[in-house]
Coordinates of C-alpha atoms in Angstrom, one line a residue:
M205 CA 0.0 -0.1 -0.1
E206 CA 2.6 2.4 0.8
E207 CA 4.7 1.2 -2.3
L208 CA 1.4 1.8 -4.3
K209 CA 1.2 5.4 -2.8
G210 CA 4.9 5.9 -3.3
N211 CA 4.5 5.2 -6.9
T212 CA 1.4 7.3 -7.2
A213 CA 3.5 10.2 -5.9
E214 CA 6.3 9.6 -8.0
S215 CA 4.2 9.6 -11.1
E216 CA 2.6 12.9 -10.2
A217 CA 6.0 14.5 -9.9
Q218 CA 6.9 13.4 -13.7
P219 CA 7.0 16.3 -16.0
T220 CA 4.1 17.0 -18.3
P221 CA 4.6 16.7 -21.9
A222 CA 5.1 20.0 -24.0
H223 CA 1.9 19.4 -26.2
V224 CA -0.3 19.0 -23.1
E225 CA 1.1 21.8 -21.5
N226 CA 0.6 24.0 -24.2
G227 CA -2.9 22.9 -25.3
N228 CA -4.5 26.2 -24.7
D229 CA -1.9 27.8 -27.4
F230 CA -3.0 25.0 -30.0
E231 CA -6.6 25.9 -29.5
A232 CA -6.2 29.4 -30.2
E233 CA -4.0 28.9 -33.2
D234 CA -6.6 26.6 -34.9
L235 CA -9.3 29.1 -34.1
A236 CA -7.3 31.8 -35.8
L237 CA -6.4 29.6 -38.7
M238 CA -10.3 28.8 -38.9
E239 CA -11.2 32.7 -38.8
Q240 CA -8.7 33.5 -41.6
F241 CA -10.1 30.5 -43.8
L242 CA -13.7 31.7 -43.2
N243 CA -12.9 35.5 -44.1
D244 CA -11.0 34.4 -47.3
P245 CA -13.5 35.6 -50.2
A246 CA -12.5 32.4 -52.0
H247 CA -14.0 30.3 -49.6
D248 CA -17.2 32.6 -49.0
Y249 CA -20.2 30.6 -49.9
R250 CA -22.7 33.3 -50.4
N251 CA -26.4 33.0 -50.5
L252 CA -27.3 34.6 -53.9
K253 CA -30.8 36.1 -54.3
Y254 CA -32.6 37.8 -56.8
G255 CA -31.5 41.5 -56.9
D256 CA -27.9 41.1 -56.0
T257 CA -25.6 42.9 -58.0
V258 CA -22.1 41.0 -58.2
D259 CA -18.8 41.6 -59.8
G260 CA -17.7 38.6 -61.8
L261 CA -15.3 37.4 -64.4
I262 CA -16.0 36.1 -67.9
M263 CA -15.1 32.4 -68.3
R264 CA -16.3 31.8 -71.8
V265 CA -18.1 33.8 -74.5
E266 CA -20.7 32.0 -76.7
R267 CA -23.1 33.0 -79.1
D268 CA -26.2 32.5 -77.0
E269 CA -24.8 33.1 -73.5
I270 CA -21.8 34.1 -71.5
L271 CA -20.4 32.1 -68.6
V272 CA -19.5 34.2 -65.7
D273 CA -17.4 33.3 -62.4
I274 CA -19.3 35.0 -59.6
G275 CA -17.2 33.9 -56.6
S276 CA -18.3 31.7 -54.2
K277 CA -17.2 28.6 -56.2
A278 CA -20.3 29.6 -58.2
E279 CA -21.1 30.0 -61.7
G280 CA -23.7 31.9 -63.8
I281 CA -24.8 32.5 -67.3
V282 CA -26.1 35.4 -69.0
P283 CA -28.6 34.3 -71.8
S284 CA -28.9 36.3 -74.8
R285 CA -32.3 38.0 -73.6
E286 CA -30.3 39.6 -70.7
M287 CA -27.7 41.5 -72.7
Q288 CA -30.1 43.4 -75.2
S289 CA -28.6 46.8 -73.9
L290 CA -25.4 45.8 -75.4
A291 CA -24.3 47.3 -78.6
A292 CA -22.8 44.8 -81.3
E293 CA -19.4 46.3 -81.1
D294 CA -19.3 46.1 -77.2
R295 CA -20.6 42.5 -77.3
A296 CA -18.0 41.6 -79.7
A297 CA -15.2 43.1 -77.4
L298 CA -16.1 41.0 -74.4
Q299 CA -13.1 38.8 -73.8
V300 CA -12.4 35.8 -71.5
G301 CA -10.8 37.1 -68.1
D302 CA -12.7 40.6 -68.2
P303 CA -14.5 41.8 -65.3
L304 CA -18.2 42.0 -65.8
L305 CA -20.8 43.3 -63.5
V306 CA -24.0 41.3 -63.5
F307 CA -27.3 41.2 -61.6
V308 CA -29.0 37.8 -60.2
V309 CA -32.1 37.2 -61.8
Q310 CA -32.3 33.5 -60.7
S311 CA -30.2 32.1 -57.7
E312 CA -29.9 28.8 -59.4
D313 CA -31.4 26.9 -62.5
K314 CA -31.7 23.1 -63.2
E315 CA -27.9 22.8 -63.8
G316 CA -27.2 24.7 -60.5
R317 CA -26.1 27.8 -62.0
A318 CA -27.3 31.4 -61.3
I319 CA -29.1 33.0 -64.2
L320 CA -27.5 36.6 -64.6
S321 CA -28.5 39.8 -66.4
I322 CA -26.1 42.5 -67.9
D323 CA -29.3 44.6 -68.7
K324 CA -30.4 44.9 -65.3
A325 CA -26.8 45.2 -64.0
R326 CA -26.3 48.2 -66.0
Q327 CA -29.8 49.5 -65.1
E328 CA -29.2 49.3 -61.5
R329 CA -25.8 51.0 -61.8
S330 CA -27.5 53.9 -63.7
W331 CA -30.4 54.1 -60.9
R332 CA -27.5 54.5 -58.4
L333 CA -25.7 57.2 -60.2
L334 CA -28.8 59.0 -61.2
Q335 CA -29.8 58.9 -57.7
A336 CA -26.4 60.5 -56.4
A337 CA -26.5 63.2 -59.3
Y338 CA -30.1 64.1 -58.2
E339 CA -29.1 64.6 -54.5
K340 CA -26.0 66.5 -55.5
G341 CA -28.0 68.4 -58.1
E342 CA -25.2 67.4 -60.6
V343 CA -25.7 68.0 -64.5
I344 CA -25.5 64.8 -66.5
S345 CA -25.4 63.8 -70.3
A346 CA -27.6 61.7 -72.2
R347 CA -28.6 60.6 -75.7
V348 CA -32.0 61.5 -77.2
V349 CA -33.4 58.1 -78.6
N350 CA -36.9 59.2 -79.6
Y351 CA -39.7 61.6 -78.8
N352 CA -43.3 61.9 -78.4
K353 CA -45.9 64.4 -78.2
G354 CA -44.9 65.8 -74.8
G355 CA -41.2 65.6 -75.1
L356 CA -38.0 63.9 -75.8
L357 CA -37.0 60.3 -74.7
V358 CA -33.3 59.6 -73.5
N359 CA -31.3 56.4 -72.6
L360 CA -28.9 56.6 -69.5
E361 CA -27.5 53.1 -69.4
G362 CA -30.7 51.1 -69.6
V363 CA -32.8 53.7 -67.7
R364 CA -35.3 55.5 -69.9
G365 CA -35.9 59.3 -68.8
F366 CA -38.2 61.9 -70.1
V367 CA -37.4 65.5 -70.7
P368 CA -40.7 67.6 -71.2
A369 CA -40.8 69.9 -74.2
S370 CA -41.2 72.8 -72.1
Q371 CA -37.8 72.0 -70.6
V372 CA -35.8 72.0 -73.6
S373 CA -34.4 75.4 -75.0
G374 CA -34.3 74.2 -78.5
I375 CA -38.1 73.5 -79.0
S376 CA -40.2 76.3 -80.3
R377 CA -43.4 77.3 -78.4
G378 CA -45.1 77.8 -81.7
P379 CA -47.5 75.5 -83.8
E380 CA -47.3 71.8 -82.8
T381 CA -45.9 70.8 -86.5
Q382 CA -42.9 73.2 -85.6
K383 CA -42.4 71.6 -82.2
Q384 CA -42.5 68.1 -83.6
S385 CA -40.0 69.0 -86.3
D386 CA -37.8 70.3 -83.6
M387 CA -37.8 67.1 -81.6
A388 CA -37.3 64.9 -84.5
R389 CA -34.0 67.1 -85.2
M390 CA -32.6 66.3 -81.8
V391 CA -32.8 62.7 -82.0
N392 CA -29.5 61.0 -81.8
T393 CA -27.9 64.3 -80.1
D394 CA -26.6 64.5 -76.8
L395 CA -28.2 66.8 -74.2
R396 CA -26.8 68.3 -71.0
L397 CA -29.6 67.5 -68.1
K398 CA -30.7 67.9 -64.8
V399 CA -32.5 65.4 -62.8
I400 CA -35.7 67.3 -61.5
E401 CA -37.7 64.2 -60.5
L402 CA -36.7 60.6 -59.6
N403 CA -38.9 57.8 -58.4
R404 CA -37.4 54.4 -58.8
N405 CA -40.4 52.4 -57.5
R406 CA -42.6 53.9 -60.4
N407 CA -39.7 54.0 -62.9
R408 CA -40.1 57.6 -63.2
L409 CA -37.2 59.7 -64.3
I410 CA -37.7 63.4 -65.3
L411 CA -35.0 65.6 -66.5
S412 CA -34.4 69.3 -67.8
E413 CA -32.1 70.7 -70.3
R414 CA -33.3 74.4 -69.3
Q415 CA -32.2 74.0 -65.7
A416 CA -28.8 72.3 -66.7
M417 CA -28.1 75.2 -69.1
Q418 CA -29.3 77.8 -66.6
E419 CA -26.8 76.3 -64.0
S420 CA -24.0 76.0 -66.8
R421 CA -24.6 79.8 -67.6
E422 CA -24.5 81.2 -63.9
S423 CA -21.1 79.1 -63.5
K424 CA -19.8 80.8 -66.8
K425 CA -21.3 84.1 -65.6
D426 CA -19.5 84.1 -62.4
E427 CA -16.2 83.6 -64.3
L428 CA -17.0 86.2 -66.7
L429 CA -18.0 88.8 -64.1
A430 CA -14.6 88.1 -62.4
S431 CA -12.6 88.6 -65.6
L432 CA -14.6 91.8 -66.9
R433 CA -13.5 95.3 -66.7
E434 CA -15.2 98.6 -67.5
G435 CA -14.1 99.8 -70.8
D436 CA -13.7 96.4 -72.2
V437 CA -14.8 95.8 -75.7
R438 CA -16.2 92.1 -76.3
E439 CA -17.9 90.5 -79.1
G440 CA -21.6 89.8 -78.4
T441 CA -24.6 88.2 -79.9
I442 CA -28.1 89.9 -79.5
S443 CA -30.3 87.6 -77.4
S444 CA -33.4 89.6 -77.1
V445 CA -34.8 92.8 -78.1
C446 CA -37.3 94.6 -75.7
D447 CA -38.9 98.2 -75.5
F448 CA -36.2 99.8 -73.4
G449 CA -33.3 98.1 -75.1
A450 CA -31.6 94.8 -75.9
F451 CA -29.9 91.8 -74.1
V452 CA -26.5 90.8 -75.6
D453 CA -24.6 87.5 -74.9
I454 CA -20.9 88.1 -74.4
G455 CA -19.9 84.5 -73.9
G456 CA -21.8 83.0 -70.8
A457 CA -23.8 86.1 -69.5
D458 CA -26.3 88.6 -71.0
G459 CA -25.7 92.3 -70.5
L460 CA -28.4 94.9 -71.3
V461 CA -27.6 97.9 -74.1
H462 CA -30.1 100.5 -72.9
M463 CA -31.8 102.3 -75.9
S464 CA -29.7 105.3 -75.2
E465 CA -26.7 103.3 -75.8
I466 CA -27.6 101.7 -79.1
S467 CA -26.9 104.4 -81.5
W468 CA -25.7 107.9 -81.7
S469 CA -28.8 108.5 -83.9
R470 CA -32.2 108.8 -82.4
V471 CA -34.0 105.5 -82.2
K472 CA -37.5 105.1 -81.4
H473 CA -37.5 101.4 -80.7
P474 CA -34.6 98.8 -80.5
G475 CA -36.3 96.6 -83.0
E476 CA -36.0 99.2 -85.8
V477 CA -32.1 98.6 -85.7
L478 CA -31.2 95.3 -84.1
N479 CA -32.3 91.7 -84.8
V480 CA -31.8 88.7 -82.7
G481 CA -28.9 86.5 -83.5
A482 CA -27.0 89.4 -85.0
H483 CA -23.1 89.7 -83.8
L484 CA -21.6 92.9 -83.0
P485 CA -19.2 94.5 -80.7
V486 CA -20.1 96.1 -77.3
M487 CA -18.3 98.1 -74.5
V488 CA -18.7 97.3 -70.9
L489 CA -20.2 100.3 -69.1
S490 CA -20.4 99.0 -65.7
I491 CA -20.7 95.8 -63.6
D492 CA -22.8 95.2 -60.6
H493 CA -21.0 92.2 -59.0
E494 CA -23.6 92.0 -56.4
R495 CA -26.7 92.0 -58.5
K496 CA -24.8 90.1 -61.2
R497 CA -25.6 92.7 -63.9
I498 CA -23.6 94.1 -66.9
A499 CA -24.5 97.2 -68.5
L500 CA -23.2 97.4 -72.1
S501 CA -22.9 100.1 -74.9
I502 CA -23.1 99.4 -78.8
K503 CA -22.6 102.9 -79.8
R504 CA -19.4 103.7 -77.8
T505 CA -17.6 101.1 -80.0
Q506 CA -18.1 103.5 -82.9
H507 CA -16.9 107.0 -83.9
E508 CA -18.5 109.8 -81.8
P509 CA -20.3 111.7 -85.0
W510 CA -19.9 115.1 -83.2
S511 CA -16.1 114.7 -82.7
R512 CA -15.8 115.4 -86.4
V513 CA -18.6 118.0 -87.1
G514 CA -16.6 120.9 -86.9
E515 CA -14.2 119.5 -89.6
R516 CA -17.2 118.6 -91.8
Y517 CA -19.5 121.4 -91.6
Q518 CA -19.3 125.3 -91.4
L519 CA -21.8 128.0 -91.1
G520 CA -23.6 128.8 -94.4
Q521 CA -23.6 125.2 -95.7
V522 CA -26.4 123.9 -97.3
V523 CA -27.0 120.1 -96.1
E524 CA -29.6 117.5 -96.9
G525 CA -31.6 116.3 -93.7
V526 CA -34.2 114.0 -92.9
I527 CA -37.1 114.9 -90.5
T528 CA -37.0 112.9 -87.5
Q529 CA -39.2 114.7 -85.0
L530 CA -41.7 117.4 -84.9
T531 CA -42.2 119.6 -81.8
S532 CA -44.4 122.4 -81.0
F533 CA -41.2 124.8 -81.6
G534 CA -39.8 123.3 -84.6
A535 CA -38.4 120.3 -86.4
F536 CA -35.4 117.9 -85.7
A537 CA -33.4 116.9 -88.8
R538 CA -30.8 114.3 -89.2
I539 CA -27.9 115.4 -91.1
E540 CA -26.1 112.2 -90.8
D541 CA -26.0 109.2 -88.3
G542 CA -25.6 110.5 -85.0
V543 CA -25.9 114.3 -85.9
E544 CA -29.1 116.3 -85.9
G545 CA -30.0 119.7 -86.0
L546 CA -33.0 121.9 -85.0
I547 CA -35.1 123.9 -87.5
H548 CA -36.8 126.3 -85.3
I549 CA -40.1 127.4 -86.0
S550 CA -39.4 131.1 -86.8
E551 CA -36.8 129.4 -89.6
M552 CA -39.4 127.4 -91.6
G553 CA -40.4 130.3 -93.8
D554 CA -41.5 133.9 -94.1
E555 CA -45.2 133.3 -93.4
P556 CA -45.9 132.9 -89.8
M557 CA -47.4 129.3 -88.7
Q558 CA -49.0 127.9 -85.7
S559 CA -47.3 124.4 -86.0
P560 CA -44.4 123.0 -88.0
R561 CA -46.7 120.1 -88.9
E562 CA -48.4 122.9 -91.5
L563 CA -45.3 122.5 -93.7
L564 CA -43.3 119.2 -92.7
A565 CA -43.9 115.6 -91.9
E566 CA -41.6 113.1 -90.1
G567 CA -39.6 111.3 -92.9
A568 CA -39.5 114.3 -95.2
V569 CA -36.1 115.2 -96.9
V570 CA -35.1 118.9 -96.8
Q571 CA -32.6 121.2 -97.9
A572 CA -31.5 123.5 -94.8
R573 CA -28.6 125.9 -94.0
I574 CA -26.4 125.8 -91.1
I575 CA -27.0 128.9 -89.0
R576 CA -25.3 127.8 -85.9
I577 CA -22.6 125.0 -84.9
D578 CA -21.4 124.1 -81.3
P579 CA -19.8 120.6 -81.3
T580 CA -19.0 120.9 -77.5
R581 CA -22.7 121.0 -76.7
K582 CA -23.8 118.8 -79.9
R583 CA -26.0 121.6 -81.1
M584 CA -26.7 122.6 -84.7
G585 CA -29.2 125.3 -85.7
L586 CA -30.7 124.9 -89.3
S587 CA -32.7 127.0 -91.6
L588 CA -35.1 126.3 -94.4
R589 CA -34.5 129.8 -95.6
V590 CA -31.7 128.7 -97.6
N591 CA -30.8 132.1 -99.5
R592 CA -31.1 134.1 -96.3
E593 CA -27.8 135.3 -95.0
S594 CA -26.7 134.3 -91.5
G595 CA -28.1 136.7 -89.0
E596 CA -27.0 137.9 -85.6
D597 CA -30.5 136.3 -83.9
D598 CA -29.2 132.8 -85.0
D599 CA -27.9 132.2 -81.7
E600 CA -30.9 133.1 -80.0
I601 CA -33.2 131.1 -82.2
G602 CA -30.9 128.0 -81.6
E603 CA -31.3 128.5 -77.7
Q604 CA -35.1 128.5 -77.9
G605 CA -35.3 124.9 -78.9
E606 CA -32.8 123.5 -76.4

């Protein structure tokens, strides 16, 4: 008994083998290896389901289908019906080993392969990009593929969008036949657009070319305003004509040419001398950075006529003039563009008259004698008494009409 106890004690005193002593370390190492194995995408057995968008690699390209490795030790096929959005040249360019984004239509067919779609994958990606553009207010580009009575149809990588006719600057607001003609002309052209409504559940995408253009112009306008200086002369295009003047596009922004700055000659309405679309030089008069307004002048890019009057005309000279305006005290006659003279009522003849209209009408051509010239004040006195010598009262007569 004592001998047995001794043996027992002796056995307890024996050293423990290393693999037993470090059992906990082995267990921790095994767990780490297992975790590494599970985290390796190559061993990731995902449960694919409808709607998943997967990055795959092309394994084989055939006439009616494409075999794709979608990871998870799985393969899928893209049947021809699911790649209709691919142009012929794009499809011909597909090569084994190329990456390919696909959409899971069916997780598994009879042969255990997933049914995939390129069309829906492109559409999915487009919706995501469109959503981001909508949230950020970004401008996108799209090709017009067709049109209907209400507007243009565009294609954005598998997503159909609609641009109402009212949101397209190139569509006239005239007769319906003209609108249809304008829209037909835009098919197969690219437009810069802004998303104004997006509802994926209803497959609804509304875009605006006008808003995109407006944002682009605002950006260009800021750049232009920063670079403009008073006195600059720029080439411009008349964009619109109104009662008080004309708006001229000078490369990204419209400036106003007030009626008084159109011509050195008298202008009754801007439409008499200006046409929309005409190109002409303009001078920058002032810039309001806070209100983003630009004042322009057309006439100041031309010679100031009165600067040469002293050289071209002299007292007593007979000139031809066109009556431009009748007043109670006389009539104004245009001698040349920008130069007018006053024919006082007392200089219209020897017989007294109540009104210049008794003798003259606007547009009438007359022969008149110069009886006073003041280039500094831009004044010229004229007389219809062609044979009368210049009198001492000429200056007094001229002053009465000022």
